[in-house]
Amino acid sequence: MHERGKQFLFRLLETPSPSGYEERIQEVVRAWAKEYADEVRTDVHGNVIASLNPDGKPRVMLAGHCDQIGLMVQHIDEQGFLYVNPIGGFDMQVLIGQPVVVWTQDGPINGVIARKPIHLLTDEERKQIPKFHEIWVDIGAKDGEEAKKLVRIGDPITFRLEVREMNNGFINAPGIDDKVGAWTVMEALRSLSERKGKLKAAVFAVSTVQEEIGLRGAITSAFGIAPDVGVAVDVTFATDHPATDKRQVGDIKLGAGPVIYRGPNINPVVFRRLVETAEREGIPYQLAGASRPTGTDANVIQISRSGVATGLISIPNRYMHSPVEMVALSDLENAAKLIAAFIASLEPTDEFTPSTA
C-alpha cells in the first residue's frame, strides 16, 4: 500500500464515527477526496459524495460506509457513572472491561466499561450475560455534578481507537467495519483520477452514513445520485480462524483477495464483469454467495428508484464488531484496483439487464 494511502486509512481508523455522529470522519474523507474529484459535496444526511466525470455514462455509484458501532450516553447517576445504550450490534462479553473514549463537545474523555468484580458476583450472575443497564462507563468523576459538567446526554462513545500493525501485512483496530470500505471507494476514485481523460463512466464515490442502524445513508444518497450501476464495499466474515463453520459462511481467507458476491442481491452482469476484470488484470479474488438481501449498502442500492445494477465486494475481516477486527492491507489494495479497472472498462452502451445471451 502506498504510504499516503496508508496514512489516510490509519487516520480514518483513528477518527470516531458512531452512526449518526460521522462529522469528524467525513472531514477526513473530504480532505482526501477534494484532491482527486471534480466535485465533493455533503448531503443533508451527512453522506460525502465525490464525483469524477459527472456527465459520463453509465452513472456508477461506489458506496463504503464510514460509520462504526458505538455507544451513547443515556444517563449519568449521582456518583458520576455513565449508563449507555448501543449504537449498532455488540457482543456484551467482548465489551466488558474495555477502555473507551467519550467524544464530548469539548474533546475526548477516557473511560472504561465496568461491572462489579467477579469475586462479588453470585453464582447465578456468573452464568448470565449482563444487560446494558447493568454495566456502566467510569470516567473517574468524583460525583454526578462533575460528570455532568464534562459529559452530556447523547454524547457518543467508542472503543479506544488505535491501529496495530501485525505480521504478514495484517492490521487490527476497532471500526474496520466499514472504514476500510470508505477507504476502498476513495482509493478507487484516486486511481481513476489518473486516467480521467479516458474515462467514459461517471463516478460517484460515496462515504455513506448510518449503515449500522439500517443502511440509511445509502438509501438517501442512491436516490439522489440515481446511478445505473452500484458497487458497495463492506467487510465479510473471514473463516480462517478457529470456531467458524465454512459450511455456513464459506471458505474466506485474509490476504487471498477481495470477495466478490453473487446471489439475488447482485446483478448477474455486474458479477460477471467483476470476475472477468479480476482475471484479466491478474487481481486475486474470492467468491461468496448470499441467498437473500445482504446486510450491506448493496441491499438498498439495488432497489433504489426503478432499480440499480448492483455488485458487492467485501474485505475479509476477522472478529467483526469487536475492538480487534483484523484485515489484510493487500485485500484493500486489490479491492480498489478491481473497482477502478471495472469502471475503466465501462462504455456508455453497456447493458446490465440480466439475460442468458
Short mmCIF file of C-alpha atoms in Angstrom, two decimals:
data_model
loop_
_atom_site.label_atom_id
_atom_site.label_comp_id
_atom_site.label_asym_id
_atom_site.label_seq_id
_atom_site.Cartn_x
_atom_site.Cartn_y
_atom_site.Cartn_z
CA MET A 1 0.00 0.00 0.00
CA HIS A 2 1.41 3.40 -0.93
CA GLU A 3 2.41 5.42 2.10
CA ARG A 4 -0.07 8.27 1.60
CA GLY A 5 -2.95 5.86 1.22
CA LYS A 6 -1.86 4.03 4.36
CA GLN A 7 -1.79 7.30 6.29
CA PHE A 8 -5.31 8.06 5.05
CA LEU A 9 -6.53 4.63 6.17
CA PHE A 10 -4.98 4.96 9.61
CA ARG A 11 -6.45 8.44 10.00
CA LEU A 12 -9.90 7.03 9.24
CA LEU A 13 -9.47 4.26 11.77
CA GLU A 14 -8.30 6.68 14.45
CA THR A 15 -11.25 9.07 13.94
CA PRO A 16 -14.56 8.40 15.73
CA SER A 17 -17.69 7.79 13.66
CA PRO A 18 -20.56 6.09 15.51
CA SER A 19 -23.70 6.02 13.39
CA GLY A 20 -25.28 9.46 13.44
CA TYR A 21 -22.03 11.05 14.66
CA GLU A 22 -19.93 10.93 11.49
CA GLU A 23 -18.98 14.62 11.20
CA ARG A 24 -15.37 14.16 12.32
CA ILE A 25 -14.56 11.33 9.94
CA GLN A 26 -16.28 12.97 6.99
CA GLU A 27 -13.91 15.93 7.38
CA VAL A 28 -11.06 13.47 6.82
CA VAL A 29 -12.81 11.99 3.77
CA ARG A 30 -13.49 15.40 2.22
CA ALA A 31 -9.86 16.49 2.65
CA TRP A 32 -8.71 13.39 0.76
CA ALA A 33 -11.37 13.40 -1.95
CA LYS A 34 -11.06 17.06 -2.91
CA GLU A 35 -7.59 16.39 -4.34
CA TYR A 36 -8.89 13.85 -6.84
CA ALA A 37 -12.57 14.57 -7.53
CA ASP A 38 -14.19 17.10 -9.84
CA GLU A 39 -16.67 17.89 -7.08
CA VAL A 40 -17.06 16.95 -3.43
CA ARG A 41 -20.31 17.65 -1.64
CA THR A 42 -22.02 16.60 1.57
CA ASP A 43 -25.75 15.98 1.52
CA VAL A 44 -28.20 16.81 4.29
CA HIS A 45 -27.92 13.30 5.68
CA GLY A 46 -24.14 13.59 6.02
CA ASN A 47 -23.04 11.39 3.11
CA VAL A 48 -19.88 12.66 1.38
CA ILE A 49 -20.21 12.31 -2.41
CA ALA A 50 -17.07 12.72 -4.51
CA SER A 51 -17.72 12.78 -8.25
CA LEU A 52 -15.43 12.26 -11.21
CA ASN A 53 -16.54 12.87 -14.81
CA PRO A 54 -20.11 13.51 -13.58
CA ASP A 55 -21.60 13.89 -17.07
CA GLY A 56 -20.33 10.49 -18.23
CA LYS A 57 -22.28 7.28 -18.79
CA PRO A 58 -23.10 4.94 -17.24
CA ARG A 59 -23.52 6.56 -13.84
CA VAL A 60 -21.69 4.44 -11.26
CA MET A 61 -22.12 4.77 -7.51
CA LEU A 62 -19.47 3.36 -5.16
CA ALA A 63 -20.55 3.05 -1.53
CA GLY A 64 -18.46 2.34 1.56
CA HIS A 65 -19.96 3.26 4.90
CA CYS A 66 -17.82 5.30 7.28
CA ASP A 67 -19.88 4.72 10.42
CA GLN A 68 -18.92 2.29 13.15
CA ILE A 69 -20.70 0.72 16.08
CA GLY A 70 -20.65 2.75 19.27
CA LEU A 71 -22.43 3.62 22.48
CA MET A 72 -24.46 6.65 23.52
CA VAL A 73 -24.69 8.22 26.97
CA GLN A 74 -28.23 7.66 28.24
CA HIS A 75 -27.99 8.55 31.94
CA ILE A 76 -25.49 9.99 34.42
CA ASP A 77 -26.06 8.92 38.02
CA GLU A 78 -25.32 10.81 41.25
CA GLN A 79 -21.92 9.13 41.62
CA GLY A 80 -20.82 10.21 38.14
CA PHE A 81 -21.13 6.88 36.32
CA LEU A 82 -22.46 6.85 32.75
CA TYR A 83 -25.13 4.43 31.59
CA VAL A 84 -25.27 3.74 27.89
CA ASN A 85 -27.30 2.34 25.01
CA PRO A 86 -25.74 0.63 21.99
CA ILE A 87 -25.45 2.14 18.52
CA GLY A 88 -25.31 -0.99 16.39
CA GLY A 89 -24.67 -4.56 17.46
CA PHE A 90 -22.34 -5.53 20.34
CA ASP A 91 -21.20 -8.77 21.90
CA MET A 92 -21.54 -7.92 25.57
CA GLN A 93 -18.91 -10.49 26.55
CA VAL A 94 -16.36 -8.62 24.44
CA LEU A 95 -17.49 -5.20 25.66
CA ILE A 96 -16.97 -5.61 29.40
CA GLY A 97 -13.62 -4.33 30.66
CA GLN A 98 -12.76 -2.40 27.50
CA PRO A 99 -11.15 1.06 27.55
CA VAL A 100 -13.41 3.54 25.79
CA VAL A 101 -13.49 7.21 24.82
CA VAL A 102 -16.40 9.58 25.34
CA TRP A 103 -16.42 12.09 22.48
CA THR A 104 -17.71 15.30 24.05
CA GLN A 105 -18.12 18.74 22.53
CA ASP A 106 -15.01 19.87 24.38
CA GLY A 107 -12.86 16.89 23.49
CA PRO A 108 -12.31 13.19 24.24
CA ILE A 109 -12.57 11.76 27.75
CA ASN A 110 -11.14 8.37 28.65
CA GLY A 111 -13.30 5.80 30.38
CA VAL A 112 -13.71 2.08 30.98
CA ILE A 113 -16.67 -0.28 30.65
CA ALA A 114 -17.20 -1.74 34.12
CA ARG A 115 -19.32 -4.06 36.21
CA LYS A 116 -18.82 -5.38 39.73
CA PRO A 117 -15.80 -7.70 40.19
CA ILE A 118 -16.17 -11.42 39.58
CA HIS A 119 -15.48 -12.05 43.28
CA LEU A 120 -18.75 -10.31 44.18
CA LEU A 121 -20.96 -11.93 41.54
CA THR A 122 -23.44 -14.51 42.71
CA ASP A 123 -23.34 -17.98 41.15
CA GLU A 124 -26.42 -17.07 39.12
CA GLU A 125 -24.93 -13.75 37.95
CA ARG A 126 -21.81 -15.54 36.73
CA LYS A 127 -23.94 -17.68 34.41
CA GLN A 128 -25.73 -14.71 32.83
CA ILE A 129 -24.66 -12.16 30.25
CA PRO A 130 -25.41 -8.70 31.71
CA LYS A 131 -27.84 -6.29 30.09
CA PHE A 132 -26.79 -2.80 29.06
CA HIS A 133 -28.46 -1.24 32.09
CA GLU A 134 -26.29 -3.44 34.30
CA ILE A 135 -22.95 -2.08 33.10
CA TRP A 136 -21.57 1.45 33.23
CA VAL A 137 -18.78 3.70 31.98
CA ASP A 138 -16.41 5.02 34.63
CA ILE A 139 -14.64 8.26 33.64
CA GLY A 140 -13.08 8.84 37.05
CA ALA A 141 -15.54 11.58 38.03
CA LYS A 142 -15.79 12.39 41.74
CA ASP A 143 -19.59 12.73 41.55
CA GLY A 144 -22.53 13.30 39.22
CA GLU A 145 -22.14 17.07 39.26
CA GLU A 146 -18.60 16.85 37.92
CA ALA A 147 -19.56 14.22 35.33
CA LYS A 148 -22.43 16.35 34.03
CA LYS A 149 -20.07 19.29 33.51
CA LEU A 150 -17.90 17.09 31.29
CA VAL A 151 -20.41 14.86 29.51
CA ARG A 152 -23.84 15.47 28.03
CA ILE A 153 -26.69 13.05 27.44
CA GLY A 154 -26.37 11.77 23.87
CA ASP A 155 -22.57 12.02 23.66
CA PRO A 156 -21.17 9.10 21.62
CA ILE A 157 -18.64 6.59 22.92
CA THR A 158 -16.26 4.29 21.04
CA PHE A 159 -13.64 1.75 21.89
CA ARG A 160 -10.23 3.39 22.24
CA LEU A 161 -9.27 4.00 18.61
CA GLU A 162 -5.85 2.76 17.62
CA VAL A 163 -4.35 0.74 14.76
CA ARG A 164 -2.00 -2.14 15.48
CA GLU A 165 0.21 -3.48 12.68
CA MET A 166 0.82 -7.21 12.67
CA ASN A 167 2.70 -9.86 10.71
CA ASN A 168 2.02 -10.51 7.01
CA GLY A 169 0.60 -7.07 6.35
CA PHE A 170 -2.35 -7.57 8.70
CA ILE A 171 -3.74 -4.80 10.91
CA ASN A 172 -6.30 -4.80 13.69
CA ALA A 173 -8.39 -1.94 15.03
CA PRO A 174 -11.91 -1.07 16.09
CA GLY A 175 -14.12 0.31 13.32
CA ILE A 176 -12.56 -1.63 10.46
CA ASP A 177 -16.24 -2.34 9.69
CA ASP A 178 -16.51 -0.42 7.49
CA LYS A 179 -13.94 2.35 7.38
CA VAL A 180 -11.96 0.04 5.09
CA GLY A 181 -14.91 0.24 2.68
CA ALA A 182 -14.89 4.02 2.72
CA TRP A 183 -11.12 3.89 2.14
CA THR A 184 -11.52 1.49 -0.78
CA VAL A 185 -14.04 3.57 -2.72
CA MET A 186 -11.98 6.73 -2.21
CA GLU A 187 -8.79 4.94 -3.26
CA ALA A 188 -10.58 3.69 -6.38
CA LEU A 189 -11.56 7.30 -7.08
CA ARG A 190 -7.92 8.39 -6.72
CA SER A 191 -6.79 5.69 -9.12
CA LEU A 192 -9.46 6.60 -11.68
CA SER A 193 -8.48 10.29 -11.49
CA GLU A 194 -5.14 9.31 -13.07
CA ARG A 195 -6.94 8.12 -16.21
CA LYS A 196 -9.65 10.73 -16.25
CA GLY A 197 -9.15 11.60 -19.93
CA LYS A 198 -10.07 8.05 -20.97
CA LEU A 199 -12.90 7.57 -18.50
CA LYS A 200 -16.37 7.12 -20.05
CA ALA A 201 -18.37 6.44 -16.90
CA ALA A 202 -19.49 9.00 -14.33
CA VAL A 203 -18.17 8.00 -10.91
CA PHE A 204 -19.76 8.92 -7.59
CA ALA A 205 -17.70 7.62 -4.65
CA VAL A 206 -19.80 7.88 -1.51
CA SER A 207 -18.72 7.64 2.11
CA THR A 208 -22.15 6.65 3.40
CA VAL A 209 -23.51 7.17 6.91
CA GLN A 210 -25.72 5.23 9.33
CA GLU A 211 -25.29 1.81 7.72
CA GLU A 212 -25.06 0.11 11.10
CA ILE A 213 -28.57 1.22 12.05
CA GLY A 214 -30.42 0.42 8.84
CA LEU A 215 -28.43 1.27 5.67
CA ARG A 216 -29.86 4.76 5.91
CA GLY A 217 -27.15 6.80 4.18
CA ALA A 218 -27.11 4.52 1.14
CA ILE A 219 -30.87 4.90 0.78
CA THR A 220 -30.75 8.68 0.55
CA SER A 221 -27.52 9.00 -1.46
CA ALA A 222 -28.56 6.41 -4.04
CA PHE A 223 -31.87 8.20 -4.55
CA GLY A 224 -30.07 11.49 -5.11
CA ILE A 225 -27.40 10.11 -7.44
CA ALA A 226 -29.76 7.90 -9.48
CA PRO A 227 -26.98 5.54 -10.62
CA ASP A 228 -27.20 2.96 -13.38
CA VAL A 229 -24.63 0.75 -11.63
CA GLY A 230 -23.78 0.49 -7.94
CA VAL A 231 -20.93 -1.26 -6.17
CA ALA A 232 -20.96 -1.49 -2.39
CA VAL A 233 -17.80 -2.26 -0.45
CA ASP A 234 -18.13 -3.76 3.02
CA VAL A 235 -16.47 -6.38 5.18
CA THR A 236 -17.37 -10.04 5.38
CA PHE A 237 -16.63 -12.87 7.78
CA ALA A 238 -13.20 -14.42 7.39
CA THR A 239 -13.36 -18.12 8.23
CA ASP A 240 -9.64 -18.82 8.51
CA HIS A 241 -9.64 -19.00 12.31
CA PRO A 242 -10.95 -21.47 14.90
CA ALA A 243 -14.64 -21.96 15.71
CA THR A 244 -16.11 -20.92 12.36
CA ASP A 245 -18.13 -23.21 10.10
CA LYS A 246 -17.15 -22.88 6.46
CA ARG A 247 -20.27 -24.86 5.54
CA GLN A 248 -22.37 -21.91 6.70
CA VAL A 249 -20.28 -18.91 5.65
CA GLY A 250 -17.86 -20.15 3.01
CA ASP A 251 -14.09 -20.52 2.85
CA ILE A 252 -12.78 -16.94 3.15
CA LYS A 253 -9.17 -16.10 4.00
CA LEU A 254 -7.30 -12.92 4.90
CA GLY A 255 -4.83 -11.98 2.20
CA ALA A 256 -6.42 -14.13 -0.53
CA GLY A 257 -8.10 -11.19 -2.23
CA PRO A 258 -11.39 -9.29 -2.02
CA VAL A 259 -14.62 -11.28 -2.03
CA ILE A 260 -16.98 -10.93 -4.99
CA TYR A 261 -20.54 -11.80 -4.02
CA ARG A 262 -23.29 -13.36 -6.06
CA GLY A 263 -26.95 -14.06 -5.31
CA PRO A 264 -30.33 -12.31 -5.54
CA ASN A 265 -28.92 -9.01 -4.22
CA ILE A 266 -26.37 -8.96 -7.04
CA ASN A 267 -26.87 -8.11 -10.71
CA PRO A 268 -25.51 -11.11 -12.67
CA VAL A 269 -23.96 -8.92 -15.38
CA VAL A 270 -22.10 -6.83 -12.81
CA PHE A 271 -20.92 -10.03 -11.10
CA ARG A 272 -19.60 -11.47 -14.36
CA ARG A 273 -17.89 -8.24 -15.32
CA LEU A 274 -16.18 -8.02 -11.92
CA VAL A 275 -14.88 -11.60 -12.19
CA GLU A 276 -13.75 -11.06 -15.78
CA THR A 277 -11.95 -7.87 -14.74
CA ALA A 278 -10.17 -9.60 -11.85
CA GLU A 279 -8.99 -12.43 -14.10
CA ARG A 280 -7.93 -10.10 -16.91
CA GLU A 281 -5.96 -7.86 -14.55
CA GLY A 282 -4.47 -10.71 -12.51
CA ILE A 283 -6.15 -9.50 -9.30
CA PRO A 284 -6.68 -12.26 -6.71
CA TYR A 285 -10.28 -12.69 -5.61
CA GLN A 286 -12.56 -15.00 -3.66
CA LEU A 287 -16.20 -15.89 -4.23
CA ALA A 288 -19.09 -15.97 -1.79
CA GLY A 289 -22.83 -16.41 -2.07
CA ALA A 290 -25.64 -14.58 -0.31
CA SER A 291 -29.01 -16.29 -0.75
CA ARG A 292 -31.01 -13.29 0.45
CA PRO A 293 -30.60 -9.49 0.55
CA THR A 294 -27.30 -8.72 2.25
CA GLY A 295 -26.87 -6.62 5.37
CA THR A 296 -24.88 -4.10 3.35
CA ASP A 297 -25.47 -0.92 1.37
CA ALA A 298 -25.90 -3.16 -1.71
CA ASN A 299 -29.27 -4.18 -0.28
CA VAL A 300 -30.86 -0.75 -0.67
CA ILE A 301 -28.87 0.48 -3.67
CA GLN A 302 -30.28 -2.39 -5.73
CA ILE A 303 -33.88 -1.32 -5.16
CA SER A 304 -33.42 2.45 -5.34
CA ARG A 305 -35.82 4.23 -7.71
CA SER A 306 -36.56 1.80 -10.58
CA GLY A 307 -33.60 -0.45 -9.77
CA VAL A 308 -29.81 -0.35 -9.97
CA ALA A 309 -27.43 -2.98 -11.37
CA THR A 310 -25.60 -3.72 -8.14
CA GLY A 311 -22.44 -5.56 -7.12
CA LEU A 312 -20.87 -6.25 -3.74
CA ILE A 313 -17.17 -6.51 -2.99
CA SER A 314 -16.20 -7.41 0.56
CA ILE A 315 -13.00 -7.33 2.57
CA PRO A 316 -12.35 -10.47 4.67
CA ASN A 317 -12.49 -9.48 8.33
CA ARG A 318 -11.75 -11.49 11.47
CA TYR A 319 -13.57 -10.76 14.77
CA MET A 320 -16.21 -8.41 13.38
CA HIS A 321 -17.83 -5.89 15.76
CA SER A 322 -15.04 -6.21 18.28
CA PRO A 323 -12.14 -3.91 19.26
CA VAL A 324 -9.71 -6.21 17.40
CA GLU A 325 -11.21 -6.50 13.93
CA MET A 326 -8.47 -7.74 11.59
CA VAL A 327 -7.87 -7.37 7.83
CA ALA A 328 -5.03 -7.71 5.33
CA LEU A 329 -3.88 -4.48 3.69
CA SER A 330 -3.40 -6.36 0.41
CA ASP A 331 -7.12 -7.16 0.26
CA LEU A 332 -7.95 -3.45 0.49
CA GLU A 333 -5.47 -2.59 -2.26
CA ASN A 334 -6.75 -5.31 -4.55
CA ALA A 335 -10.38 -4.32 -3.96
CA ALA A 336 -9.62 -0.75 -5.02
CA LYS A 337 -7.68 -1.97 -8.07
CA LEU A 338 -10.56 -4.24 -9.08
CA ILE A 339 -13.16 -1.48 -8.80
CA ALA A 340 -11.03 1.02 -10.72
CA ALA A 341 -10.33 -1.48 -13.53
CA PHE A 342 -14.01 -2.46 -13.71
CA ILE A 343 -15.14 1.15 -14.04
CA ALA A 344 -12.39 1.98 -16.54
CA SER A 345 -13.73 -0.81 -18.78
CA LEU A 346 -17.30 0.55 -18.90
CA GLU A 347 -18.78 2.02 -22.07
CA PRO A 348 -21.90 4.18 -22.45
CA THR A 349 -23.59 1.42 -24.46
CA ASP A 350 -23.04 -1.33 -21.87
CA GLU A 351 -26.21 -3.22 -20.96
CA PHE A 352 -26.83 -4.62 -17.49
CA THR A 353 -30.26 -6.16 -17.94
CA PRO A 354 -30.00 -9.85 -16.90
CA SER A 355 -30.01 -12.18 -19.88
CA THR A 356 -28.89 -15.70 -20.76
CA ALA A 357 -27.47 -14.42 -24.06
#
